[in-house]
Amino acid sequence: MSAVLLWLVAGLFLLPLVYTVATSLKPASEVFSVPPTLVGSELRWSNYVDALTYLPFQRFILNGVFVATAGTLITLVTASLSAYAFSRLRWRGRDALFGVFLVTLMIPQEILVVPMFSLMQTFGWVDTYRALIFPWAFTAFGVFLLRQFFLTVPQELSDAAVIDGAGKFRTFWSVMLPLARPSLAVLAVFTFIQYWNSFLWPLVITNTIEDKGTVPLGLSLFFSQQGSQWNLVMAASVVSMVPTVLLLLVLRRHLVSGIATAGLGGR
């Protein structure tokens, strides 16, 4: 019975995806046909070619991949180092500072947009890739996630590394980081998707959308005063899913164990 229920829930989640793919293959005149149909009179694969050539959508995808990949790598580095310092090193004010650090999770991004834009303007980073990447690469979520995992690692492993002559950084690099691969995979997926789907900040900080724009901004350009070409929008949406699906496939071995262990322990 539980398996049937799970399949039903999975079907509900898959239904929008199936509708998106089916609509992306319809002729434009049949998208809103009455009565509605799931499959059009023909499978128009040319919609994907039109979607990629109607706008410089390939440029948007490359920009999105670059920004999301760079932001994810920076987040993994900074979050793992910070989490190690907050979990395994002893220093005055550590727990108090970590509490203040966690408070930043309660601040919505919309509140930070204006001061962050002013800061980027001061740096001269407006309409640059640096402004798209760096402001959101230092977050408390990743630090909290990895800290909770590091706290579950037995102290004896670190002590053994110290006895063997390893310093703090060598212990972090050779002992803690390899054990944290599942949690790092979870953080990588969450961070990549966050960068990939970000719309508000790229809209604010980007002036030349056709040059520096990411995928969400590119999708918005399909909607104009002359109307919306929904079949092309759906085709572009399907293409935009490919990088995140590939990332999930690459990291699938680590995700289950990472979700099962990350954030559930601590001392």
mmCIF file of C-alpha atoms in Angstrom:
data_model
loop_
_atom_site.group_PDB
_atom_site.id
_atom_site.type_symbol
_atom_site.label_atom_id
_atom_site.label_comp_id
_atom_site.label_asym_id
_atom_site.label_seq_id
_atom_site.Cartn_x
_atom_site.Cartn_y
_atom_site.Cartn_z
ATOM 1 C CA MET A 1 0.000 0.000 0.000
ATOM 2 C CA SER A 2 2.802 2.377 0.903
ATOM 3 C CA ALA A 3 4.516 1.660 -2.428
ATOM 4 C CA VAL A 4 1.336 2.552 -4.317
ATOM 5 C CA LEU A 5 1.047 5.796 -2.366
ATOM 6 C CA LEU A 6 4.660 6.673 -3.135
ATOM 7 C CA TRP A 7 4.103 6.040 -6.848
ATOM 8 C CA LEU A 8 1.007 8.264 -6.778
ATOM 9 C CA VAL A 9 2.913 11.083 -5.108
ATOM 10 C CA ALA A 10 5.798 10.653 -7.561
ATOM 11 C CA GLY A 11 3.300 10.807 -10.429
ATOM 12 C CA LEU A 12 1.912 14.093 -9.111
ATOM 13 C CA PHE A 13 5.408 15.561 -9.032
ATOM 14 C CA LEU A 14 6.203 14.255 -12.521
ATOM 15 C CA LEU A 15 2.984 15.503 -14.106
ATOM 16 C CA PRO A 16 4.176 19.114 -14.625
ATOM 17 C CA LEU A 17 7.405 17.812 -16.166
ATOM 18 C CA VAL A 18 5.495 15.533 -18.545
ATOM 19 C CA TYR A 19 3.210 18.431 -19.514
ATOM 20 C CA THR A 20 6.231 20.688 -20.123
ATOM 21 C CA VAL A 21 7.940 18.166 -22.395
ATOM 22 C CA ALA A 22 4.698 17.421 -24.271
ATOM 23 C CA THR A 23 3.939 21.118 -24.796
ATOM 24 C CA SER A 24 7.472 21.789 -26.015
ATOM 25 C CA LEU A 25 6.810 19.411 -28.931
ATOM 26 C CA LYS A 26 3.453 20.892 -29.981
ATOM 27 C CA PRO A 27 2.818 23.332 -32.827
ATOM 28 C CA ALA A 28 2.162 26.842 -31.509
ATOM 29 C CA SER A 29 -1.502 26.733 -32.609
ATOM 30 C CA GLU A 30 -2.213 23.657 -30.471
ATOM 31 C CA VAL A 31 -0.759 24.762 -27.143
ATOM 32 C CA PHE A 32 -4.126 26.039 -25.895
ATOM 33 C CA SER A 33 -6.372 23.861 -28.034
ATOM 34 C CA VAL A 34 -9.912 23.073 -26.870
ATOM 35 C CA PRO A 35 -10.398 20.417 -25.708
ATOM 36 C CA PRO A 36 -6.865 20.279 -24.298
ATOM 37 C CA THR A 37 -4.616 17.462 -25.459
ATOM 38 C CA LEU A 38 -1.418 16.146 -23.980
ATOM 39 C CA VAL A 39 0.170 15.273 -27.331
ATOM 40 C CA GLY A 40 -0.084 17.480 -30.402
ATOM 41 C CA SER A 41 -0.923 16.405 -33.921
ATOM 42 C CA GLU A 42 2.822 16.163 -34.622
ATOM 43 C CA LEU A 43 6.034 16.056 -32.650
ATOM 44 C CA ARG A 44 7.745 19.275 -33.650
ATOM 45 C CA TRP A 45 11.370 18.791 -32.619
ATOM 46 C CA SER A 46 12.222 21.988 -34.476
ATOM 47 C CA ASN A 47 10.829 23.898 -31.478
ATOM 48 C CA TYR A 48 14.084 23.187 -29.664
ATOM 49 C CA VAL A 49 16.128 24.585 -32.536
ATOM 50 C CA ASP A 50 13.882 27.650 -32.698
ATOM 51 C CA ALA A 51 14.145 28.165 -28.934
ATOM 52 C CA LEU A 52 17.940 28.153 -29.077
ATOM 53 C CA THR A 53 18.091 30.500 -32.068
ATOM 54 C CA TYR A 54 15.150 32.826 -31.319
ATOM 55 C CA LEU A 55 17.274 34.348 -28.567
ATOM 56 C CA PRO A 56 20.956 33.834 -27.691
ATOM 57 C CA PHE A 57 19.784 31.105 -25.325
ATOM 58 C CA GLN A 58 22.991 29.126 -25.687
ATOM 59 C CA ARG A 59 24.774 32.160 -24.233
ATOM 60 C CA PHE A 60 22.384 32.203 -21.294
ATOM 61 C CA ILE A 61 23.065 28.526 -20.619
ATOM 62 C CA LEU A 62 26.836 29.009 -20.749
ATOM 63 C CA ASN A 63 26.571 32.012 -18.427
ATOM 64 C CA GLY A 64 24.382 30.053 -16.032
ATOM 65 C CA VAL A 65 26.731 27.054 -16.003
ATOM 66 C CA PHE A 66 29.767 29.265 -15.392
ATOM 67 C CA VAL A 67 28.152 31.327 -12.632
ATOM 68 C CA ALA A 68 26.577 28.336 -10.881
ATOM 69 C CA THR A 69 29.743 26.208 -11.107
ATOM 70 C CA ALA A 70 32.048 28.968 -9.875
ATOM 71 C CA GLY A 71 29.662 29.918 -7.077
ATOM 72 C CA THR A 72 29.295 26.298 -6.010
ATOM 73 C CA LEU A 73 33.053 25.691 -5.892
ATOM 74 C CA ILE A 74 33.669 28.844 -3.858
ATOM 75 C CA THR A 75 30.845 27.917 -1.483
ATOM 76 C CA LEU A 76 32.250 24.426 -0.954
ATOM 77 C CA VAL A 77 35.687 25.819 -0.110
ATOM 78 C CA THR A 78 34.534 28.577 2.233
ATOM 79 C CA ALA A 79 31.804 26.516 3.905
ATOM 80 C CA SER A 80 34.052 23.510 4.579
ATOM 81 C CA LEU A 81 36.835 25.645 6.058
ATOM 82 C CA SER A 82 34.409 27.643 8.205
ATOM 83 C CA ALA A 83 32.586 24.507 9.343
ATOM 84 C CA TYR A 84 35.885 22.906 10.367
ATOM 85 C CA ALA A 85 36.822 25.975 12.385
ATOM 86 C CA PHE A 86 33.417 26.101 14.095
ATOM 87 C CA SER A 87 33.334 22.380 14.889
ATOM 88 C CA ARG A 88 36.878 21.114 15.577
ATOM 89 C CA LEU A 89 38.952 24.127 16.615
ATOM 90 C CA ARG A 90 38.757 25.674 20.071
ATOM 91 C CA TRP A 91 38.809 29.463 20.260
ATOM 92 C CA ARG A 92 37.184 32.155 22.372
ATOM 93 C CA GLY A 93 33.722 33.256 21.261
ATOM 94 C CA ARG A 94 33.310 30.401 18.777
ATOM 95 C CA ASP A 95 29.788 29.353 19.738
ATOM 96 C CA ALA A 96 28.559 32.936 20.138
ATOM 97 C CA LEU A 97 29.869 33.903 16.720
ATOM 98 C CA PHE A 98 28.315 30.807 15.194
ATOM 99 C CA GLY A 99 24.946 31.799 16.680
ATOM 100 C CA VAL A 100 25.256 35.240 15.099
ATOM 101 C CA PHE A 101 26.261 33.550 11.857
ATOM 102 C CA LEU A 102 23.092 31.455 11.896
ATOM 103 C CA VAL A 103 20.931 34.552 12.332
ATOM 104 C CA THR A 104 21.800 35.537 8.764
ATOM 105 C CA LEU A 105 19.709 32.580 7.582
ATOM 106 C CA MET A 106 16.616 34.488 8.683
ATOM 107 C CA ILE A 107 17.334 37.490 6.442
ATOM 108 C CA PRO A 108 15.477 37.275 3.096
ATOM 109 C CA GLN A 109 17.532 37.915 -0.001
ATOM 110 C CA GLU A 110 15.132 40.676 -1.051
ATOM 111 C CA ILE A 111 16.216 42.779 1.944
ATOM 112 C CA LEU A 112 19.878 42.479 0.986
ATOM 113 C CA VAL A 113 19.482 43.385 -2.688
ATOM 114 C CA VAL A 114 19.721 47.179 -2.263
ATOM 115 C CA PRO A 115 22.745 47.287 0.095
ATOM 116 C CA MET A 116 24.436 44.548 -1.919
ATOM 117 C CA PHE A 117 23.899 46.527 -5.125
ATOM 118 C CA SER A 118 25.419 49.612 -3.495
ATOM 119 C CA LEU A 119 28.414 47.548 -2.438
ATOM 120 C CA MET A 120 28.871 46.137 -5.933
ATOM 121 C CA GLN A 121 28.614 49.666 -7.319
ATOM 122 C CA THR A 122 31.369 50.773 -4.948
ATOM 123 C CA PHE A 123 33.585 47.931 -6.153
ATOM 124 C CA GLY A 124 32.777 48.702 -9.784
ATOM 125 C CA TRP A 125 31.378 45.198 -10.238
ATOM 126 C CA VAL A 126 27.966 46.072 -11.670
ATOM 127 C CA ASP A 127 27.203 44.022 -14.793
ATOM 128 C CA THR A 128 30.091 41.605 -14.206
ATOM 129 C CA TYR A 129 30.342 37.907 -13.494
ATOM 130 C CA ARG A 130 31.996 38.696 -10.164
ATOM 131 C CA ALA A 131 28.827 40.410 -8.982
ATOM 132 C CA LEU A 132 26.762 37.393 -9.989
ATOM 133 C CA ILE A 133 29.032 34.951 -8.139
ATOM 134 C CA PHE A 134 30.651 36.378 -5.013
ATOM 135 C CA PRO A 135 27.828 38.042 -3.017
ATOM 136 C CA TRP A 136 26.033 34.728 -2.402
ATOM 137 C CA ALA A 137 29.038 32.400 -2.168
ATOM 138 C CA PHE A 138 29.434 32.885 1.591
ATOM 139 C CA THR A 139 26.311 31.551 3.274
ATOM 140 C CA ALA A 140 25.523 30.176 6.724
ATOM 141 C CA PHE A 141 23.518 27.264 5.358
ATOM 142 C CA GLY A 142 26.528 25.407 3.992
ATOM 143 C CA VAL A 143 28.538 26.101 7.136
ATOM 144 C CA PHE A 144 25.751 24.766 9.337
ATOM 145 C CA LEU A 145 25.278 21.678 7.172
ATOM 146 C CA LEU A 146 28.963 20.712 7.176
ATOM 147 C CA ARG A 147 29.513 21.672 10.816
ATOM 148 C CA GLN A 148 26.822 19.269 11.919
ATOM 149 C CA PHE A 149 28.511 16.510 9.965
ATOM 150 C CA PHE A 150 31.983 17.307 11.292
ATOM 151 C CA LEU A 151 30.631 17.079 14.836
ATOM 152 C CA THR A 152 29.644 13.456 14.206
ATOM 153 C CA VAL A 153 33.208 12.444 13.262
ATOM 154 C CA PRO A 154 34.899 10.743 16.249
ATOM 155 C CA GLN A 155 37.538 12.900 17.895
ATOM 156 C CA GLU A 156 39.810 9.862 17.944
ATOM 157 C CA LEU A 157 40.365 10.185 14.191
ATOM 158 C CA SER A 158 41.671 13.712 14.578
ATOM 159 C CA ASP A 159 43.808 12.705 17.552
ATOM 160 C CA ALA A 160 45.318 9.850 15.540
ATOM 161 C CA ALA A 161 46.197 12.273 12.743
ATOM 162 C CA VAL A 162 47.860 14.619 15.234
ATOM 163 C CA ILE A 163 49.880 11.740 16.698
ATOM 164 C CA ASP A 164 51.057 10.918 13.163
ATOM 165 C CA GLY A 165 52.346 14.473 12.851
ATOM 166 C CA ALA A 166 49.508 16.097 10.909
ATOM 167 C CA GLY A 167 48.710 19.730 11.563
ATOM 168 C CA LYS A 168 45.259 21.292 11.648
ATOM 169 C CA PHE A 169 45.045 21.868 7.914
ATOM 170 C CA ARG A 170 46.451 18.427 7.078
ATOM 171 C CA THR A 171 43.881 16.869 9.403
ATOM 172 C CA PHE A 172 41.162 18.830 7.668
ATOM 173 C CA TRP A 173 42.374 17.914 4.175
ATOM 174 C CA SER A 174 43.274 14.255 4.693
ATOM 175 C CA VAL A 175 40.800 13.141 7.362
ATOM 176 C CA MET A 176 37.739 15.367 7.612
ATOM 177 C CA LEU A 177 37.202 16.360 3.988
ATOM 178 C CA PRO A 178 37.165 12.822 2.507
ATOM 179 C CA LEU A 179 34.626 11.751 5.128
ATOM 180 C CA ALA A 180 32.424 14.729 4.252
ATOM 181 C CA ARG A 181 31.951 13.824 0.580
ATOM 182 C CA PRO A 182 28.232 12.941 0.952
ATOM 183 C CA SER A 183 27.510 16.215 2.751
ATOM 184 C CA LEU A 184 29.574 18.136 0.216
ATOM 185 C CA ALA A 185 27.540 16.532 -2.568
ATOM 186 C CA VAL A 186 24.286 17.650 -0.927
ATOM 187 C CA LEU A 187 25.612 21.186 -0.489
ATOM 188 C CA ALA A 188 26.872 21.254 -4.088
ATOM 189 C CA VAL A 189 23.449 20.306 -5.460
ATOM 190 C CA PHE A 190 21.579 22.821 -3.300
ATOM 191 C CA THR A 191 24.022 25.624 -4.107
ATOM 192 C CA PHE A 192 24.123 24.918 -7.844
ATOM 193 C CA ILE A 193 20.323 24.898 -8.061
ATOM 194 C CA GLN A 194 20.122 28.121 -6.056
ATOM 195 C CA TYR A 195 22.505 29.892 -8.419
ATOM 196 C CA TRP A 196 20.904 28.328 -11.485
ATOM 197 C CA ASN A 197 17.373 29.413 -10.548
ATOM 198 C CA SER A 198 18.266 32.862 -9.216
ATOM 199 C CA PHE A 199 16.260 35.566 -10.963
ATOM 200 C CA LEU A 200 16.025 38.685 -8.770
ATOM 201 C CA TRP A 201 19.725 39.336 -8.233
ATOM 202 C CA PRO A 202 20.807 38.793 -11.881
ATOM 203 C CA LEU A 203 17.919 41.034 -12.944
ATOM 204 C CA VAL A 204 19.118 43.829 -10.643
ATOM 205 C CA ILE A 205 22.871 43.590 -11.198
ATOM 206 C CA THR A 206 22.902 42.830 -14.949
ATOM 207 C CA ASN A 207 22.551 45.634 -17.481
ATOM 208 C CA THR A 208 23.431 43.749 -20.672
ATOM 209 C CA ILE A 209 21.103 40.754 -20.376
ATOM 210 C CA GLU A 210 22.018 39.296 -23.758
ATOM 211 C CA ASP A 211 25.690 39.265 -22.728
ATOM 212 C CA LYS A 212 25.719 38.514 -18.969
ATOM 213 C CA GLY A 213 22.186 37.171 -18.519
ATOM 214 C CA THR A 214 21.515 33.755 -17.001
ATOM 215 C CA VAL A 215 18.822 31.197 -17.848
ATOM 216 C CA PRO A 216 15.936 32.689 -15.789
ATOM 217 C CA LEU A 217 16.504 36.072 -17.432
ATOM 218 C CA GLY A 218 16.650 34.402 -20.826
ATOM 219 C CA LEU A 219 13.334 32.657 -20.237
ATOM 220 C CA SER A 220 11.720 35.965 -19.298
ATOM 221 C CA LEU A 221 12.660 37.396 -22.715
ATOM 222 C CA PHE A 222 10.269 34.962 -24.401
ATOM 223 C CA PHE A 223 7.422 37.052 -22.952
ATOM 224 C CA SER A 224 6.883 40.322 -24.801
ATOM 225 C CA GLN A 225 4.158 42.810 -25.704
ATOM 226 C CA GLN A 226 3.663 40.933 -28.960
ATOM 227 C CA GLY A 227 2.679 37.786 -27.061
ATOM 228 C CA SER A 228 4.292 34.666 -25.663
ATOM 229 C CA GLN A 229 5.445 31.691 -27.684
ATOM 230 C CA TRP A 230 4.645 29.028 -25.151
ATOM 231 C CA ASN A 231 5.927 26.104 -27.150
ATOM 232 C CA LEU A 232 9.340 27.776 -27.371
ATOM 233 C CA VAL A 233 9.208 28.701 -23.687
ATOM 234 C CA MET A 234 8.562 25.071 -22.792
ATOM 235 C CA ALA A 235 11.334 23.858 -25.104
ATOM 236 C CA ALA A 236 13.797 26.308 -23.550
ATOM 237 C CA SER A 237 12.647 25.238 -20.068
ATOM 238 C CA VAL A 238 13.351 21.592 -20.881
ATOM 239 C CA VAL A 239 16.822 22.481 -22.138
ATOM 240 C CA SER A 240 17.462 24.513 -18.983
ATOM 241 C CA MET A 241 16.842 21.408 -16.851
ATOM 242 C CA VAL A 242 19.681 19.455 -18.435
ATOM 243 C CA PRO A 243 22.628 20.829 -16.354
ATOM 244 C CA THR A 244 20.907 20.217 -13.014
ATOM 245 C CA VAL A 245 19.825 16.715 -14.071
ATOM 246 C CA LEU A 246 23.389 15.906 -15.116
ATOM 247 C CA LEU A 247 24.680 17.159 -11.773
ATOM 248 C CA LEU A 248 22.224 14.939 -9.921
ATOM 249 C CA LEU A 249 23.264 11.935 -12.001
ATOM 250 C CA VAL A 250 26.949 12.562 -11.345
ATOM 251 C CA LEU A 251 26.479 12.947 -7.578
ATOM 252 C CA ARG A 252 23.685 10.419 -7.115
ATOM 253 C CA ARG A 253 25.923 7.935 -5.280
ATOM 254 C CA HIS A 254 26.638 10.434 -2.515
ATOM 255 C CA LEU A 255 23.255 12.138 -2.225
ATOM 256 C CA VAL A 256 21.307 9.438 -0.381
ATOM 257 C CA SER A 257 23.908 8.926 2.313
ATOM 258 C CA GLY A 258 24.521 12.664 2.496
ATOM 259 C CA ILE A 259 20.861 13.520 3.049
ATOM 260 C CA ALA A 260 20.593 10.714 5.597
ATOM 261 C CA THR A 261 23.531 11.884 7.707
ATOM 262 C CA ALA A 262 23.950 15.649 7.197
ATOM 263 C CA GLY A 263 22.585 17.769 9.984
ATOM 264 C CA LEU A 264 21.360 14.866 12.157
ATOM 265 C CA GLY A 265 24.252 14.668 14.593
ATOM 266 C CA GLY A 266 26.266 16.961 16.798
ATOM 267 C CA ARG A 267 27.907 17.303 20.130
#
